[in-house]
PDB file of C-alpha atoms in Angstrom:
ATOM      1  CA  MET A   1      13.784  -0.031 -10.955  1.00  0.00           C
ATOM      2  CA  SER A   2      10.265  -1.145 -11.107  1.00  0.00           C
ATOM      3  CA  ARG A   3       7.252   0.869 -10.171  1.00  0.00           C
ATOM      4  CA  THR A   4       6.624  -1.851  -7.223  1.00  0.00           C
ATOM      5  CA  SER A   5      10.094  -1.340  -6.283  1.00  0.00           C
ATOM      6  CA  GLY A   6       9.389   2.514  -5.926  1.00  0.00           C
ATOM      7  CA  VAL A   7       6.369   1.757  -4.070  1.00  0.00           C
ATOM      8  CA  VAL A   8       8.226  -0.647  -1.377  1.00  0.00           C
ATOM      9  CA  ASP A   9      10.722   2.244  -1.110  1.00  0.00           C
ATOM     10  CA  TRP A  10       8.098   5.012  -0.500  1.00  0.00           C
ATOM     11  CA  LEU A  11       6.342   3.119   1.905  1.00  0.00           C
ATOM     12  CA  SER A  12       9.538   2.236   3.681  1.00  0.00           C
ATOM     13  CA  ALA A  13       9.765   5.888   4.691  1.00  0.00           C
ATOM     14  CA  CYS A  14       6.697   5.352   6.873  1.00  0.00           C
ATOM     15  CA  PRO A  15       7.517   5.943  10.635  1.00  0.00           C
ATOM     16  CA  PHE A  16       4.482   3.538  11.583  1.00  0.00           C
ATOM     17  CA  LEU A  17       6.149   0.529   9.352  1.00  0.00           C
ATOM     18  CA  ASP A  18       9.224   1.028  11.759  1.00  0.00           C
ATOM     19  CA  LYS A  19       8.732  -2.539  13.450  1.00  0.00           C
ATOM     20  CA  ILE A  20       8.537  -4.286  10.025  1.00  0.00           C
ATOM     21  CA  GLU A  21      12.288  -5.730   9.123  1.00  0.00           C
ATOM     22  CA  ALA A  22      11.459  -5.982   5.528  1.00  0.00           C
ATOM     23  CA  ILE A  23       8.648  -5.019   3.127  1.00  0.00           C
ATOM     24  CA  ASP A  24       8.189  -8.417   1.066  1.00  0.00           C
ATOM     25  CA  VAL A  25       6.649  -8.241  -2.535  1.00  0.00           C
ATOM     26  CA  ASN A  26       4.057 -10.957  -3.877  1.00  0.00           C
ATOM     27  CA  GLN A  27       4.538 -12.422  -0.529  1.00  0.00           C
ATOM     28  CA  LEU A  28       3.873 -12.059   3.060  1.00  0.00           C
ATOM     29  CA  SER A  29       6.253 -13.383   5.560  1.00  0.00           C
ATOM     30  CA  PRO A  30       4.985 -15.585   8.246  1.00  0.00           C
ATOM     31  CA  GLU A  31       6.564 -13.625  11.132  1.00  0.00           C
ATOM     32  CA  LEU A  32       4.025 -11.102  12.693  1.00  0.00           C
ATOM     33  CA  ALA A  33       4.515  -7.293  11.971  1.00  0.00           C
ATOM     34  CA  ALA A  34       4.636  -8.394   8.435  1.00  0.00           C
ATOM     35  CA  LEU A  35       4.301  -6.591   5.175  1.00  0.00           C
ATOM     36  CA  GLY A  36       3.625  -7.800   1.788  1.00  0.00           C
ATOM     37  CA  VAL A  37       3.181  -5.604  -1.375  1.00  0.00           C
ATOM     38  CA  TYR A  38       1.052  -7.010  -4.149  1.00  0.00           C
ATOM     39  CA  LYS A  39       0.590  -5.279  -7.281  1.00  0.00           C
ATOM     40  CA  GLN A  40      -3.155  -5.879  -8.735  1.00  0.00           C
ATOM     41  CA  PRO A  41      -3.364  -7.578 -12.211  1.00  0.00           C
ATOM     42  CA  THR A  42      -5.354  -4.989 -14.105  1.00  0.00           C
ATOM     43  CA  ARG A  43      -5.051  -1.248 -14.584  1.00  0.00           C
ATOM     44  CA  THR A  44      -6.927   1.536 -15.985  1.00  0.00           C
ATOM     45  CA  VAL A  45      -5.182   3.596 -18.877  1.00  0.00           C
ATOM     46  CA  THR A  46      -6.798   6.742 -20.200  1.00  0.00           C
ATOM     47  CA  GLU A  47      -5.153   7.635 -23.932  1.00  0.00           C
ATOM     48  CA  LEU A  48      -4.726  11.286 -24.346  1.00  0.00           C
ATOM     49  CA  ILE A  49      -4.385  13.279 -27.556  1.00  0.00           C
ATOM     50  CA  ASP A  50      -0.789  13.964 -27.604  1.00  0.00           C
ATOM     51  CA  GLY A  51       0.028  10.138 -27.195  1.00  0.00           C
ATOM     52  CA  SER A  52       0.206  10.310 -23.410  1.00  0.00           C
ATOM     53  CA  ALA A  53      -1.705   8.436 -20.963  1.00  0.00           C
ATOM     54  CA  ILE A  54      -3.060   8.766 -17.602  1.00  0.00           C
ATOM     55  CA  ILE A  55      -2.403   5.223 -15.730  1.00  0.00           C
ATOM     56  CA  ASP A  56      -4.084   4.196 -12.491  1.00  0.00           C
ATOM     57  CA  GLU A  57      -2.441   1.069 -10.568  1.00  0.00           C
ATOM     58  CA  VAL A  58      -3.833  -0.907  -7.684  1.00  0.00           C
ATOM     59  CA  TYR A  59      -1.429  -2.452  -4.950  1.00  0.00           C
ATOM     60  CA  TYR A  60      -2.415  -4.658  -2.241  1.00  0.00           C
ATOM     61  CA  LEU A  61      -0.823  -4.420   1.194  1.00  0.00           C
ATOM     62  CA  LEU A  62      -0.895  -7.217   3.308  1.00  0.00           C
ATOM     63  CA  PHE A  63      -0.021  -6.898   6.939  1.00  0.00           C
ATOM     64  CA  ARG A  64       0.327  -9.995   9.528  1.00  0.00           C
ATOM     65  CA  GLN A  65      -0.674  -8.770  13.092  1.00  0.00           C
ATOM     66  CA  PRO A  66      -1.573 -10.391  16.333  1.00  0.00           C
ATOM     67  CA  ALA A  67      -4.944 -11.041  16.975  1.00  0.00           C
ATOM     68  CA  GLN A  68      -5.655 -13.482  19.606  1.00  0.00           C
ATOM     69  CA  LEU A  69      -7.030 -11.037  22.134  1.00  0.00           C
ATOM     70  CA  ALA A  70      -9.616  -8.206  21.746  1.00  0.00           C
ATOM     71  CA  GLN A  71      -6.747  -5.399  22.876  1.00  0.00           C
ATOM     72  CA  GLU A  72      -4.310  -7.049  20.112  1.00  0.00           C
ATOM     73  CA  ARG A  73      -7.119  -6.664  17.312  1.00  0.00           C
ATOM     74  CA  LEU A  74      -7.743  -2.866  18.610  1.00  0.00           C
ATOM     75  CA  SER A  75      -4.198  -2.214  18.557  1.00  0.00           C
ATOM     76  CA  SER A  76      -3.649  -3.669  14.957  1.00  0.00           C
ATOM     77  CA  GLU A  77      -6.763  -1.316  13.712  1.00  0.00           C
ATOM     78  CA  GLU A  78      -5.445   1.742  15.520  1.00  0.00           C
ATOM     79  CA  TYR A  79      -2.051   1.183  13.804  1.00  0.00           C
ATOM     80  CA  LEU A  80      -3.489   0.357  10.490  1.00  0.00           C
ATOM     81  CA  GLU A  81      -5.676   3.821  10.680  1.00  0.00           C
ATOM     82  CA  LYS A  82      -2.015   5.482  11.379  1.00  0.00           C
ATOM     83  CA  VAL A  83      -0.860   3.921   8.025  1.00  0.00           C
ATOM     84  CA  GLU A  84      -3.696   4.865   6.169  1.00  0.00           C
ATOM     85  CA  GLY A  85      -3.453   8.495   7.635  1.00  0.00           C
ATOM     86  CA  TRP A  86       0.261   8.543   6.677  1.00  0.00           C
ATOM     87  CA  ILE A  87      -0.632   7.418   2.867  1.00  0.00           C
ATOM     88  CA  GLU A  88      -3.320  10.267   2.940  1.00  0.00           C
ATOM     89  CA  ASP A  89      -0.911  12.820   4.069  1.00  0.00           C
ATOM     90  CA  GLN A  90       1.885  11.870   1.622  1.00  0.00           C
ATOM     91  CA  ASN A  91      -0.815  12.484  -1.482  1.00  0.00           C
ATOM     92  CA  TRP A  92      -1.581  15.919   0.388  1.00  0.00           C
ATOM     93  CA  VAL A  93       2.162  17.198   0.508  1.00  0.00           C
ATOM     94  CA  GLU A  94       2.518  15.691  -3.172  1.00  0.00           C
ATOM     95  CA  ASN A  95       5.165  13.092  -1.769  1.00  0.00           C
ATOM     96  CA  PHE A  96       4.977  10.521  -4.105  1.00  0.00           C
ATOM     97  CA  PRO A  97       6.769   7.037  -5.025  1.00  0.00           C
ATOM     98  CA  GLN A  98       9.456   7.194  -7.543  1.00  0.00           C
ATOM     99  CA  ILE A  99       8.292   5.437 -10.366  1.00  0.00           C
ATOM    100  CA  ARG A 100       9.867   6.576 -13.502  1.00  0.00           C
ATOM    101  CA  ALA A 101       6.849   8.632 -14.377  1.00  0.00           C
ATOM    102  CA  THR A 102       4.957  11.770 -13.105  1.00  0.00           C
ATOM    103  CA  VAL A 103       2.582  10.593 -10.433  1.00  0.00           C
ATOM    104  CA  HIS A 104      -0.496  12.673 -10.011  1.00  0.00           C
ATOM    105  CA  ASP A 105      -2.004  10.760  -7.007  1.00  0.00           C
ATOM    106  CA  VAL A 106      -1.586   8.149  -4.189  1.00  0.00           C
ATOM    107  CA  GLU A 107      -4.911   7.128  -2.729  1.00  0.00           C
ATOM    108  CA  VAL A 108      -6.223   4.635  -0.336  1.00  0.00           C
ATOM    109  CA  VAL A 109      -9.008   2.874  -2.302  1.00  0.00           C
ATOM    110  CA  ASN A 110     -10.168   0.106   0.023  1.00  0.00           C
ATOM    111  CA  THR A 111      -9.669   0.958   3.898  1.00  0.00           C
ATOM    112  CA  PHE A 112      -8.270  -1.657   5.846  1.00  0.00           C
ATOM    113  CA  TYR A 113      -9.991  -4.825   6.788  1.00  0.00           C
ATOM    114  CA  MET A 114      -9.395  -8.310   8.335  1.00  0.00           C
ATOM    115  CA  MET A 115      -9.025 -10.952   5.221  1.00  0.00           C
ATOM    116  CA  ASP A 116      -7.998 -13.836   7.387  1.00  0.00           C
ATOM    117  CA  ARG A 117      -7.548 -14.882  11.160  1.00  0.00           C
ATOM    118  CA  ASP A 118      -6.589 -18.115  12.663  1.00  0.00           C
ATOM    119  CA  ASP A 119      -5.799 -18.577  16.636  1.00  0.00           C
ATOM    120  CA  ASP A 120      -2.994 -16.036  17.218  1.00  0.00           C
ATOM    121  CA  GLU A 121      -3.126 -13.726  14.315  1.00  0.00           C
ATOM    122  CA  ALA A 122      -4.824 -11.859  11.316  1.00  0.00           C
ATOM    123  CA  VAL A 123      -4.142 -10.675   7.691  1.00  0.00           C
ATOM    124  CA  TYR A 124      -5.610  -7.391   6.986  1.00  0.00           C
ATOM    125  CA  GLN A 125      -5.591  -5.790   3.486  1.00  0.00           C
ATOM    126  CA  LEU A 126      -5.163  -2.310   2.397  1.00  0.00           C
ATOM    127  CA  SER A 127      -5.318  -1.258  -1.191  1.00  0.00           C
ATOM    128  CA  ILE A 128      -3.830   1.981  -2.588  1.00  0.00           C
ATOM    129  CA  ALA A 129      -4.080   3.461  -6.245  1.00  0.00           C
ATOM    130  CA  ILE A 130      -1.439   5.320  -7.843  1.00  0.00           C
ATOM    131  CA  THR A 131      -2.130   7.495 -10.628  1.00  0.00           C
ATOM    132  CA  TYR A 132       0.446   8.354 -13.017  1.00  0.00           C
ATOM    133  CA  GLU A 133       1.198   9.704 -16.528  1.00  0.00           C
ATOM    134  CA  ARG A 134       3.074   7.628 -19.132  1.00  0.00           C
ATOM    135  CA  LYS A 135       4.522   9.961 -21.837  1.00  0.00           C
ATOM    136  CA  PRO A 136       5.401   8.805 -25.287  1.00  0.00           C
ATOM    137  CA  LYS A 137       9.219   8.126 -26.824  1.00  0.00           C
TER     138      LYS A 137
END
């Protein structure tokens, strides 16, 4: 299982994502209430004396939401605040993605924002960082 698969499985447990049929990877479905997970192409690695490393990876979460009416945009904002809160709560209780490494932290590094909009819908982006430890073999 890839780290991205672990992130998708972990996000699937979020009760606020119950209207999303499937979380896609590196793609955002054209349907409303869609979610796509994209891994950022860079990561930060801190090598430790014992040969292990602390690694930070960032994942973009793209949400397609209704946006024609002001009330729809406000509802999307409220919805995404709940998703952010769930992610922060999971960090607090140390419920981390299972990624074949010891995860130390999951945090929202960029709060959601509307990155694209047409007449009927908008795409919002939220970024999370996962800090984990890689041990030497």
